[in-house]
XYZ file of C-alpha atoms in Angstrom:
689
model
C 37.007 -2.117 -72.977
C 33.936 -4.296 -73.389
C 33.478 -8.060 -73.251
C 30.736 -10.492 -74.211
C 29.042 -12.075 -71.209
C 26.540 -14.895 -71.101
C 23.619 -14.030 -68.813
C 20.586 -16.182 -68.097
C 17.534 -14.043 -68.870
C 15.001 -14.617 -66.035
C 12.057 -13.426 -68.155
C 12.614 -15.127 -71.503
C 14.579 -18.097 -70.167
C 17.205 -17.605 -72.861
C 20.956 -17.322 -72.435
C 21.664 -13.818 -73.656
C 25.111 -12.854 -74.861
C 25.484 -9.184 -74.113
C 28.299 -6.706 -74.536
C 29.164 -5.332 -71.098
C 31.744 -2.838 -69.941
C 34.506 -4.421 -67.905
C 33.398 -2.025 -65.139
C 29.845 -3.432 -64.986
C 30.356 -5.646 -61.920
C 32.316 -2.888 -60.201
C 29.502 -0.364 -60.677
C 26.827 -2.857 -59.649
C 28.696 -3.681 -56.434
C 28.906 -0.013 -55.469
C 25.389 0.915 -56.579
C 23.831 -1.857 -54.500
C 26.096 -1.368 -51.469
C 24.839 -0.366 -48.011
C 27.433 2.351 -47.398
C 24.795 5.102 -47.492
C 22.712 3.212 -44.951
C 25.681 3.050 -42.567
C 26.535 6.720 -43.019
C 22.922 7.663 -42.266
C 22.946 5.481 -39.121
C 23.379 8.332 -36.652
C 23.093 6.086 -33.595
C 25.894 3.838 -34.841
C 28.137 6.733 -35.819
C 27.718 8.661 -32.575
C 28.292 5.560 -30.448
C 31.458 4.705 -32.389
C 32.688 8.296 -32.052
C 32.101 8.288 -28.277
C 33.841 4.930 -27.912
C 36.818 6.056 -30.000
C 37.240 9.284 -28.029
C 37.211 7.298 -24.772
C 39.744 4.739 -26.090
C 42.152 7.433 -27.296
C 41.825 9.216 -23.950
C 42.690 6.020 -22.027
C 45.824 5.481 -24.122
C 46.901 9.111 -23.737
C 46.317 8.909 -19.976
C 48.930 6.132 -19.865
C 51.420 8.459 -21.554
C 51.473 6.431 -24.782
C 51.173 7.463 -28.407
C 47.836 6.382 -29.840
C 48.339 4.201 -32.928
C 45.089 2.972 -34.462
C 44.386 -0.023 -36.679
C 41.039 0.373 -38.448
C 39.989 -2.878 -40.158
C 37.284 -2.514 -42.786
C 37.617 1.251 -42.912
C 35.145 1.848 -45.753
C 34.983 5.630 -46.124
C 37.704 6.129 -43.512
C 35.126 7.646 -41.171
C 36.206 5.837 -37.996
C 39.884 6.627 -38.597
C 39.085 10.311 -39.065
C 37.122 10.183 -35.826
C 40.181 8.721 -34.079
C 42.526 11.382 -35.460
C 40.110 14.133 -34.454
C 39.995 12.589 -30.969
C 43.765 12.920 -30.694
C 45.203 9.715 -32.145
C 48.730 10.095 -33.490
C 48.458 7.829 -36.532
C 45.928 5.501 -38.178
C 46.402 2.474 -40.393
C 43.127 2.011 -42.273
C 42.653 -1.361 -43.992
C 40.128 -1.806 -46.813
C 40.116 -4.842 -49.115
C 37.645 -3.467 -51.721
C 39.794 -1.405 -54.091
C 37.132 1.129 -55.232
C 36.261 1.783 -51.604
C 39.922 2.181 -50.649
C 40.328 4.740 -53.439
C 37.219 6.594 -52.251
C 38.605 6.594 -48.705
C 41.832 8.209 -49.937
C 39.815 11.006 -51.569
C 37.713 11.516 -48.446
C 40.716 11.513 -46.124
C 42.542 14.023 -48.327
C 39.462 16.234 -48.592
C 39.226 16.345 -44.795
C 42.941 17.067 -44.317
C 44.083 13.833 -42.633
C 46.380 12.367 -45.310
C 49.574 13.093 -43.363
C 48.502 11.033 -40.343
C 46.696 8.182 -42.027
C 47.659 5.351 -44.340
C 45.089 3.483 -46.450
C 46.098 -0.167 -46.947
C 44.244 -1.873 -49.807
C 44.531 -5.451 -48.542
C 42.663 -8.005 -46.532
C 43.719 -7.533 -42.919
C 45.150 -11.059 -42.779
C 47.659 -10.019 -45.484
C 48.863 -6.894 -43.678
C 52.482 -6.978 -42.485
C 54.235 -5.157 -39.625
C 57.871 -3.988 -39.572
C 60.283 -1.493 -41.131
C 59.410 -2.705 -44.630
C 55.831 -3.698 -43.810
C 52.458 -2.056 -44.274
C 52.557 -0.948 -40.621
C 55.673 0.330 -38.917
C 54.565 -0.842 -35.482
C 51.732 -2.755 -33.906
C 48.692 -0.661 -33.001
C 47.464 -0.127 -29.457
C 43.902 0.761 -30.486
C 41.874 -1.646 -32.631
C 38.831 -0.155 -34.359
C 36.646 -2.391 -36.506
C 33.300 -2.602 -38.240
C 33.313 -6.214 -39.406
C 29.820 -7.225 -38.373
C 26.695 -8.405 -40.129
C 23.219 -9.246 -38.846
C 24.541 -12.533 -37.460
C 27.519 -10.687 -35.907
C 30.207 -13.048 -37.233
C 28.998 -13.721 -40.791
C 31.506 -11.390 -42.476
C 34.482 -13.189 -40.971
C 34.895 -11.073 -37.844
C 36.348 -13.925 -35.762
C 39.219 -14.909 -38.114
C 40.037 -11.221 -38.638
C 40.163 -10.503 -34.904
C 42.124 -13.680 -34.297
C 44.766 -12.697 -36.845
C 44.889 -9.073 -35.682
C 45.621 -10.022 -32.073
C 48.290 -12.479 -33.163
C 50.022 -10.184 -35.653
C 48.865 -6.564 -35.790
C 48.031 -5.166 -32.339
C 49.734 -4.986 -28.967
C 48.758 -7.203 -26.068
C 46.194 -5.441 -23.901
C 45.193 -3.078 -26.674
C 42.083 -0.922 -26.523
C 39.296 -2.086 -28.809
C 36.290 -0.245 -30.250
C 33.887 -1.881 -29.981
C 35.144 -3.438 -26.771
C 32.596 -6.227 -26.482
C 29.706 -7.866 -28.334
C 26.890 -9.790 -26.650
C 24.413 -12.110 -28.373
C 20.858 -12.374 -27.013
C 18.257 -15.001 -27.895
C 14.674 -15.872 -27.058
C 12.795 -19.124 -27.631
C 9.325 -18.555 -29.110
C 6.335 -20.217 -30.696
C 5.180 -18.508 -33.880
C 2.888 -19.883 -36.535
C 3.981 -17.092 -38.877
C 7.720 -17.592 -38.482
C 7.553 -21.387 -38.384
C 5.700 -21.302 -41.713
C 8.944 -19.980 -43.231
C 10.942 -23.012 -42.115
C 8.800 -26.116 -42.622
C 6.097 -27.281 -45.009
C 2.771 -27.590 -43.187
C -0.201 -29.832 -44.105
C -2.196 -28.241 -46.938
C -5.986 -28.478 -47.122
C -7.523 -28.892 -50.581
C -11.333 -28.845 -50.416
C -11.265 -30.754 -47.153
C -8.603 -33.241 -48.248
C -5.298 -33.123 -46.370
C -2.045 -32.975 -48.318
C 0.628 -34.138 -45.884
C 4.233 -32.886 -46.049
C 6.818 -35.616 -46.704
C 8.422 -37.054 -43.528
C 11.835 -36.382 -45.093
C 10.968 -32.674 -45.088
C 9.423 -32.424 -41.615
C 12.297 -34.395 -40.076
C 14.992 -32.412 -41.867
C 17.053 -29.952 -39.834
C 16.794 -27.534 -42.744
C 19.322 -25.069 -44.096
C 21.616 -23.618 -41.450
C 21.702 -20.143 -42.946
C 20.258 -17.375 -40.837
C 16.959 -15.720 -41.754
C 17.737 -12.017 -41.344
C 14.747 -9.694 -41.258
C 13.495 -6.408 -39.869
C 12.039 -8.066 -36.768
C 10.461 -4.754 -35.758
C 7.864 -5.474 -38.459
C 6.838 -8.753 -36.804
C 4.321 -7.791 -34.143
C 4.737 -9.337 -30.650
C 1.169 -10.572 -31.158
C 2.535 -12.920 -33.837
C 4.695 -14.958 -31.457
C 4.566 -16.329 -27.904
C 7.737 -16.179 -25.774
C 8.444 -19.559 -24.190
C 11.474 -18.366 -22.249
C 13.216 -15.176 -21.142
C 15.566 -13.135 -23.273
C 18.825 -15.033 -22.681
C 22.363 -13.698 -22.765
C 23.957 -16.472 -24.825
C 27.601 -15.355 -25.035
C 29.918 -12.356 -25.207
C 33.125 -11.663 -27.125
C 35.815 -9.378 -25.663
C 37.572 -7.828 -28.648
C 40.363 -6.332 -26.551
C 41.691 -9.847 -25.922
C 42.679 -12.689 -28.269
C 39.652 -14.160 -30.041
C 39.284 -17.735 -31.282
C 37.510 -18.716 -34.493
C 37.290 -22.374 -33.403
C 33.767 -23.849 -32.980
C 32.250 -23.198 -29.563
C 28.944 -23.788 -27.808
C 27.140 -21.837 -25.092
C 24.057 -22.966 -23.165
C 21.421 -21.049 -21.238
C 19.174 -22.879 -18.739
C 15.698 -21.627 -17.813
C 12.181 -22.846 -16.961
C 9.596 -22.536 -19.729
C 7.525 -19.386 -19.216
C 4.534 -20.842 -21.032
C 3.312 -24.062 -22.572
C 3.524 -24.296 -26.331
C 5.525 -25.493 -29.298
C 9.188 -24.506 -29.294
C 9.877 -23.645 -32.921
C 11.970 -20.560 -33.429
C 14.772 -18.587 -31.802
C 14.810 -14.788 -32.175
C 18.236 -13.244 -31.819
C 20.102 -9.959 -31.935
C 23.253 -8.446 -30.466
C 24.618 -5.382 -28.735
C 28.074 -3.880 -28.891
C 29.646 -2.040 -25.956
C 31.964 0.665 -27.204
C 33.808 0.906 -23.878
C 34.908 -1.546 -21.135
C 32.329 -0.209 -18.666
C 29.428 -0.805 -21.041
C 28.241 2.790 -20.767
C 28.189 3.322 -24.552
C 25.919 0.680 -26.062
C 24.776 0.251 -29.650
C 21.862 -2.178 -29.703
C 20.312 -4.149 -32.556
C 17.179 -4.917 -30.516
C 13.880 -4.639 -32.430
C 11.752 -1.565 -31.809
C 9.134 -3.409 -29.731
C 11.727 -3.938 -26.971
C 11.951 -0.156 -26.463
C 9.652 1.732 -24.061
C 8.997 4.078 -26.964
C 9.255 1.972 -30.169
C 9.376 5.017 -32.443
C 12.587 6.079 -30.703
C 14.427 2.924 -31.799
C 17.180 3.581 -34.364
C 16.559 2.190 -37.850
C 19.253 0.409 -39.801
C 19.242 -2.046 -42.684
C 22.904 -3.106 -42.654
C 22.336 -4.769 -39.250
C 18.942 -6.351 -38.657
C 17.778 -9.227 -36.443
C 18.053 -12.983 -36.866
C 15.512 -15.788 -36.915
C 16.758 -19.347 -36.402
C 14.590 -22.418 -36.898
C 15.016 -25.335 -34.526
C 15.680 -28.671 -36.278
C 12.224 -29.888 -35.157
C 9.420 -28.238 -33.229
C 8.985 -29.555 -29.697
C 6.150 -29.303 -27.171
C 7.134 -27.735 -23.857
C 5.161 -27.298 -20.640
C 5.197 -24.221 -18.443
C 7.793 -24.636 -15.695
C 9.697 -27.351 -17.566
C 13.472 -26.928 -17.370
C 14.932 -26.147 -20.789
C 18.446 -25.742 -22.152
C 18.949 -23.560 -25.204
C 22.326 -24.063 -26.866
C 23.940 -21.838 -29.473
C 26.853 -23.189 -31.465
C 29.055 -21.196 -33.770
C 31.956 -21.821 -36.083
C 33.969 -19.039 -37.668
C 31.115 -17.665 -39.795
C 27.691 -18.829 -38.595
C 25.457 -19.725 -35.644
C 22.829 -22.411 -35.068
C 20.674 -23.488 -32.143
C 19.512 -26.632 -30.374
C 17.010 -27.206 -27.558
C 16.989 -29.860 -24.860
C 14.525 -30.529 -22.073
C 15.636 -31.515 -18.575
C 14.662 -35.162 -19.124
C 16.575 -35.333 -22.409
C 19.795 -34.102 -20.821
C 20.204 -37.157 -18.588
C 23.129 -39.160 -19.948
C 23.395 -36.963 -23.064
C 26.387 -34.958 -24.152
C 26.263 -31.418 -25.476
C 24.822 -31.042 -29.017
C 27.408 -31.870 -31.694
C 29.583 -29.028 -32.949
C 28.526 -29.480 -36.569
C 26.248 -27.211 -38.513
C 22.884 -28.611 -39.656
C 22.343 -29.250 -43.337
C 19.363 -29.982 -45.523
C 18.964 -33.650 -46.438
C 15.479 -33.451 -48.001
C 16.386 -30.915 -50.735
C 13.239 -28.877 -50.014
C 15.165 -26.270 -48.007
C 17.509 -25.884 -50.970
C 14.696 -25.593 -53.528
C 12.393 -23.323 -51.486
C 13.688 -20.209 -49.752
C 12.070 -18.833 -46.562
C 9.448 -16.621 -48.268
C 8.588 -19.502 -50.596
C 7.867 -21.797 -47.644
C 5.568 -19.100 -46.292
C 3.845 -18.821 -49.658
C 3.218 -22.559 -49.908
C 1.879 -22.562 -46.328
C -0.526 -19.666 -46.955
C -3.971 -21.253 -46.640
C -5.879 -18.325 -48.157
C -3.582 -18.289 -51.147
C -4.096 -22.037 -51.623
C -7.871 -21.567 -51.485
C -7.686 -18.991 -54.286
C -5.703 -21.309 -56.564
C -7.959 -24.269 -55.787
C -11.081 -22.192 -56.498
C -9.600 -21.030 -59.798
C -8.594 -24.581 -60.754
C -12.015 -25.961 -59.870
C -13.618 -23.489 -62.302
C -11.557 -24.711 -65.290
C -11.110 -28.440 -64.589
C -13.267 -31.390 -65.579
C -12.773 -35.149 -65.657
C -11.233 -34.986 -69.151
C -8.753 -32.229 -68.388
C -5.127 -32.704 -69.405
C -3.108 -30.190 -67.384
C 0.402 -28.854 -67.704
C 1.984 -26.849 -64.884
C 4.906 -24.519 -65.549
C 6.317 -23.300 -62.216
C 9.317 -24.212 -60.075
C 8.750 -26.500 -57.093
C 5.016 -25.927 -57.316
C 2.146 -27.763 -55.621
C -0.243 -26.575 -58.327
C -0.074 -29.830 -60.339
C -0.691 -31.772 -57.122
C -3.822 -29.692 -56.501
C -5.053 -30.368 -60.046
C -4.498 -34.087 -59.514
C -6.409 -34.005 -56.217
C -9.286 -32.162 -57.919
C -9.752 -35.004 -60.399
C -7.985 -33.964 -63.594
C -7.607 -36.858 -66.046
C -3.857 -36.307 -66.498
C -1.420 -33.809 -65.020
C 2.070 -32.976 -66.226
C 4.449 -30.753 -64.327
C 7.543 -29.118 -65.773
C 10.357 -28.699 -63.260
C 13.483 -26.654 -63.904
C 15.824 -28.919 -61.945
C 16.213 -32.502 -60.824
C 16.211 -31.327 -57.217
C 12.849 -29.534 -57.427
C 11.403 -32.497 -59.319
C 12.522 -34.799 -56.511
C 10.899 -32.595 -53.866
C 7.492 -32.749 -55.569
C 7.943 -36.496 -56.061
C 8.400 -36.796 -52.287
C 5.086 -34.981 -51.793
C 3.366 -37.445 -54.116
C 4.947 -40.443 -52.398
C 4.017 -39.198 -48.930
C 0.376 -38.961 -50.009
C 0.280 -42.255 -51.974
C -0.478 -40.495 -55.234
C 0.399 -42.814 -58.067
C -0.670 -42.572 -61.666
C -2.376 -39.672 -63.333
C 0.552 -37.341 -62.748
C 3.957 -37.076 -64.374
C 6.827 -34.720 -63.618
C 9.166 -33.767 -66.451
C 12.596 -32.206 -66.101
C 12.502 -30.386 -69.410
C 12.245 -26.832 -70.733
C 8.940 -25.658 -72.162
C 10.515 -24.850 -75.534
C 11.855 -28.420 -75.748
C 8.603 -30.182 -74.849
C 7.095 -32.289 -77.622
C 3.817 -34.080 -78.170
C 5.628 -37.368 -77.534
C 6.523 -36.177 -74.020
C 2.783 -35.763 -73.425
C 1.852 -39.143 -74.855
C 0.269 -37.483 -77.850
C -2.282 -35.653 -75.700
C -3.138 -31.994 -76.131
C -3.120 -29.657 -73.162
C -6.532 -28.399 -72.078
C -5.352 -26.467 -69.005
C -2.012 -24.638 -68.897
C -1.292 -23.348 -65.418
C 1.371 -21.571 -63.403
C 1.449 -19.670 -60.131
C 3.676 -18.296 -61.682
C 6.828 -18.780 -59.580
C 10.400 -19.215 -60.779
C 13.485 -19.463 -58.620
C 15.425 -17.157 -60.960
C 12.921 -14.298 -60.645
C 14.059 -11.217 -58.752
C 11.808 -8.437 -60.021
C 8.014 -8.754 -60.325
C 7.961 -8.921 -64.120
C 10.506 -11.726 -64.294
C 7.574 -14.094 -63.764
C 6.456 -13.154 -67.265
C 8.579 -16.184 -68.090
C 5.217 -17.984 -67.897
C 4.082 -15.984 -70.945
C 7.133 -17.072 -72.923
C 6.510 -20.682 -71.926
C 2.861 -20.353 -72.958
C 4.045 -19.039 -76.362
C 6.514 -21.905 -76.796
C 3.750 -24.407 -75.959
C 1.128 -22.894 -78.292
C 1.126 -25.829 -80.727
C 0.571 -28.307 -77.896
C -2.540 -26.531 -76.601
C -6.017 -27.792 -77.357
C -8.216 -25.172 -79.124
C -9.914 -23.116 -76.424
C -7.477 -24.322 -73.752
C -7.761 -22.603 -70.375
C -4.743 -20.495 -69.392
C -4.302 -19.930 -65.659
C -3.501 -17.166 -64.942
C -5.262 -15.642 -67.907
C -3.472 -12.293 -67.565
C -1.184 -10.192 -65.406
C -1.325 -6.526 -64.488
C 1.673 -4.430 -63.526
C 0.605 -1.981 -60.841
C 2.395 0.979 -59.298
C 2.036 3.653 -56.636
C 4.222 6.586 -55.637
C 5.314 6.147 -52.020
C 6.916 7.865 -49.047
C 9.185 5.504 -47.126
C 9.537 5.758 -43.391
C 13.195 4.715 -43.513
C 14.146 2.781 -46.661
C 14.950 6.017 -48.508
C 18.187 6.191 -46.487
C 19.850 3.410 -48.463
C 19.890 5.554 -51.622
C 20.092 9.073 -50.174
C 23.374 11.018 -50.443
C 24.965 11.796 -47.090
C 27.135 14.853 -47.718
C 28.511 15.236 -44.204
C 28.687 12.606 -41.476
C 29.517 13.595 -37.896
C 31.229 16.711 -39.202
C 33.286 14.953 -41.900
C 32.819 15.581 -45.611
C 32.011 12.236 -47.256
C 30.713 13.710 -50.513
C 33.306 11.782 -52.610
C 31.479 8.640 -51.490
C 28.158 10.110 -52.632
C 29.702 10.988 -55.972
C 31.156 7.510 -56.440
C 27.805 5.874 -55.687
C 25.998 8.271 -58.024
C 28.440 7.531 -60.862
C 27.750 3.834 -60.434
C 24.005 4.439 -60.289
C 24.213 6.531 -63.444
C 26.082 3.713 -65.166
C 22.778 1.814 -65.300
C 21.179 1.197 -61.933
C 19.480 4.594 -61.579
C 17.310 3.736 -64.588
C 16.179 0.454 -63.083
C 13.979 -0.710 -60.240
C 15.424 -2.918 -57.520
C 13.750 -5.699 -55.518
C 12.760 -5.202 -51.865
C 10.394 -7.076 -49.511
C 8.269 -4.029 -48.713
C 6.468 -5.664 -45.777
C 9.724 -5.044 -43.880
C 9.867 -1.365 -44.860
C 6.817 0.742 -43.902
C 5.677 3.286 -46.450
C 2.718 5.480 -47.298
C 1.071 5.526 -50.714
C 0.884 9.117 -51.936
C -1.093 8.131 -55.043
C -3.766 5.558 -55.685
C -2.453 2.135 -56.823
C -2.628 2.266 -60.604
C -2.660 -0.419 -63.307
C 0.054 0.626 -65.767
C 0.379 -2.415 -68.068
C -1.618 -5.581 -68.724
C -0.265 -8.778 -70.279
C -2.770 -11.138 -71.935
C -1.599 -14.712 -71.407
C -4.422 -16.109 -73.545
C -2.440 -14.726 -76.485
C 1.188 -15.354 -77.403
C 3.915 -12.849 -76.610
C 3.601 -10.124 -79.268
C 6.416 -9.283 -81.625
C 6.113 -5.530 -81.117
C 6.878 -3.642 -77.889
C 4.090 -2.726 -75.512
C 4.101 0.914 -74.445
C 2.151 2.590 -71.674
C 2.123 6.253 -70.675
C 0.044 8.112 -68.146
C 0.152 9.682 -64.736
C -1.103 9.166 -61.226
C -2.080 12.276 -59.251
C -0.994 12.773 -55.674
C -3.841 12.254 -53.215
C -1.778 12.725 -50.035
C 0.945 15.128 -48.942
C 4.414 13.865 -48.158
C 7.939 13.316 -49.450
C 7.830 11.113 -52.521
C 10.891 8.871 -52.423
C 10.027 6.653 -55.372
C 7.555 4.259 -56.921
C 6.581 0.786 -55.703
C 5.827 -1.690 -58.503
C 4.237 -5.132 -58.297
C 2.394 -7.756 -60.287
C -1.198 -8.880 -59.932
C -2.393 -12.096 -61.586
C -5.904 -12.675 -62.857
C -6.203 -16.449 -62.411
C -9.755 -16.411 -63.779
C -12.355 -13.705 -64.267
C -13.361 -14.114 -60.614
C -10.050 -14.874 -58.877
C -7.099 -12.462 -58.600
C -3.826 -12.882 -56.696
C -1.701 -9.866 -55.725
C 2.058 -10.136 -55.310
C 2.151 -6.617 -53.871
C -0.530 -4.928 -51.822
C -2.425 -7.505 -49.778
C -5.240 -5.156 -48.764
C -6.719 -1.723 -49.310
C -4.523 1.303 -48.706
C -5.335 2.970 -45.371
C -6.902 6.405 -45.088
C -3.497 7.929 -44.311
C -1.787 5.872 -47.007
C -0.598 2.920 -44.886
C 0.239 -0.107 -47.036
C 0.146 -3.805 -46.205
C 2.388 -5.867 -48.476
C 2.639 -9.543 -49.325
C 5.315 -11.328 -47.312
C 5.872 -13.898 -50.053
C 7.334 -11.914 -52.930
C 9.619 -8.941 -53.343
C 8.261 -5.835 -54.977
C 10.127 -3.493 -57.287
C 11.197 -0.037 -56.091
C 12.255 2.787 -58.380
C 14.052 5.371 -56.242
C 14.110 9.037 -57.156
C 17.561 10.692 -56.896
C 16.132 12.997 -54.219
C 12.739 13.208 -52.459
C 10.012 15.044 -54.369
C 7.479 16.938 -52.300
C 3.839 16.057 -52.936
C 1.069 18.392 -51.838
C -1.885 16.076 -52.282
C -5.432 17.145 -53.072
C -5.610 19.831 -50.388
C -2.296 21.456 -51.258
C -2.659 22.019 -54.979
C -2.137 18.548 -56.352
C 0.758 17.393 -58.485
C 1.321 14.116 -60.248
C 3.780 11.437 -61.227
C 3.891 10.863 -64.963
C 5.165 7.507 -66.158
C 6.300 5.745 -69.283
C 6.736 1.963 -69.442
C 7.996 -0.110 -72.368
C 7.952 -3.895 -72.498
C 10.424 -5.220 -75.058
C 9.371 -8.761 -76.117
C 12.740 -9.672 -77.615
C 14.516 -9.235 -74.267
C 11.670 -9.456 -71.760
C 12.897 -6.193 -70.218
C 10.617 -3.473 -68.905
C 12.107 0.009 -69.060
C 10.519 2.847 -67.140
C 10.740 6.575 -66.655
C 9.037 8.761 -64.065
C 8.686 12.494 -63.639
C 7.149 14.407 -60.744
C 5.431 17.653 -61.649
C 2.932 20.116 -60.254
C -0.437 20.488 -61.921
C 0.697 23.777 -63.404
C 3.716 22.173 -65.071
C-alpha cells in the first residue's frame, strides 16, 4: 500500500507530494541505524560477554537458577551470551517491532528459542505473574540502554521501573556500574561552537549581541568523536574529575540530582568548556571495564577501541569565566532523567550561595535555536569571513543594492559595513530574522538595511521599494540542508528572482562545483559493513534485514557525515564532477556527467566522499569539503563546518594504485532540475575491465 506524503524539498524549497510505500519510514529507520556499529564493537561485545559469564557464575554459586532480563535486546546478542554462559532462561525486551522480529529469527537460527522469550514492548509495560510477560522476577539484569550522554535514551526511568517491578532485590546487573568523568578546559576551537565571537570586517569590529553572549545556550549535549580534537587544541584547567557513579544492581532514581567536584585550578585561563565521557564496570570488582575515553588518554592511542554509537560529550558553561592557577573551583554536574548540564563556581562565589538550581538551562536569545554548533563555528571562522569580505569588496560600490538569501547569515551585515547603498536580507523564519536584528541593534546599525521574512519566489519589486538588485549573494547556508547539494536552493532562489535583478547583476557565489574522491575509511566503514558472526553467534538475519532496507532506497543514495570526525585516505585525486552556473537560471533539462577517477594509492575503497565548492568570484573559492591539499599518503583534512556526503559501497573494493596496476572508479551523476535531486552511480573496475 502506498500513500501520498508532503515533504519539504530542501533543494527547490517546494512542498513535494510524493507517493511513498507505507514501509518507507520503517526501512529508513533500519537503514540508518547503528546496529552494525555495535556488532562490530569487539571491545564492547567481549566486555559484556565477560561480565555476563561472571554474573551467571555468581548466581549459580549461590545455588539459584539464573533468570535474565535483557532490556533493549536488539539482536538478542546479550541474551544468547547469557544462555551460553549457563543461564536457565532469558526474557529479552525490545520495543522496536522490526528489531524484535529480527531477534526472533537470530535466536531461532542459533538454537535458543526454547530458553528465551522475546517481548515486543517497552520495558515499563512488561508485566510479571502467571498471566504476565514474565513468569517470575529476574535475578540478573542485562541492559544496553546508553547513549553518548549515558542517560539520554531513558536509562534512569527504565532502571527505576525494572528494580521496582521486574527484578529481585539484590539482583546481579551487567553492567554493574557506570561512572561519569569530566574535565574543565579552555579551548578557542570548542568555545567557538557555543558562542558568537566578535567578527572583524576590514578592521571594523562587529560585536555579538549581549543577549547572545549572556545566554546560557541550548542545554543539549554536543556529542563528537573527541579523539579527533587534538590535546593541543585545549588547555586543561583542572584534573579529570570523577563526577558521579550509578550502581545498577540497586534501585536507581530518575529524580534530578547534582554532584560537585572541588579542585584547585591547574592553570590560569578562561573556563569555557567541560569534556566528559563515561566508563561501565561489567562486574562489582571493576575488573572488566569498558571505557568511552578518547584515544589521546591511552598510552598507545591507536590501541583505543573505535565506536560511533557511544562517543564523548562537550558541554558549554553558561558563560566563560577567568580562573587563576591555584584558585579553588567547584564543578557541578546536574542531571534530570534524560540529560546533564554543568555549572562552575569559584571559592569566593560559594560564600553564602546555595548549590546551582536543579533546572536545565535554556536559550533565551534564540541564536542557539537558529544556529547549531557547527554553524556557530562557521560564523566564528575568521579566515572564512575574510574570504567573503574580499569577494564582497570586489563586487560592491556605493550604488550597490544587495539582496542576501541565506538563513541566519551575517553576509548582509558585512555588505552594509562595506558601504553598500541598500541591503536586503531574506530570512526563512521570524526567529532567525530576530537574531540578525539583535546583531544590528548591538552595533547601532540603523538604516540602509532591511530584513524580510519572505520567500524568494514571493518577493516583489514593491518589497524592494522599486529598486533593482545589483548584487545577489548567499553563503549559501540553509537550515534545512543535509547533503552538500541541498544548498543549490540558492540557484532556485536566483531563478525566482531573475526579473528583479539589474542587467549585469553580480551573483555571489557565481558557481558551484560538486567534487568527489574515492576514500578508504579508518573506521567509519563499520557502520555499513555486514557482520555475519558476532562472538560466535550467527547474526546474519540482521545483516539481511539491513540490506533489504538499504536496497529499498538508501543504498542508491549518499548520506551526510562530518568527515573531520572520521579519518580517511583519498585513494583518487579529488575530482570536479559537476558544475552549476549561478549566473544563469536553473535549466529545464537535466544535467548529466560521466567519467572516472583513477586510483593513485593502494587500499580498501569503502566509498566516495562528495562535497561542494563555491566560486564566490573568479579569485575567491570556498570549500565545504577538503580544507587543504591531500597528503602524500592520502590523508584528508575536512571542514568542521559542514557535513559531506558519503556513498558507501556494499563491500570494500581493493584498489592497487599506480604501482599495482591501477584501476578506477567510474561515475555517473544526474541533476534533475524539476526535483533538485542528484542521482549517482559508481563502479570500481580494473584498467583491464
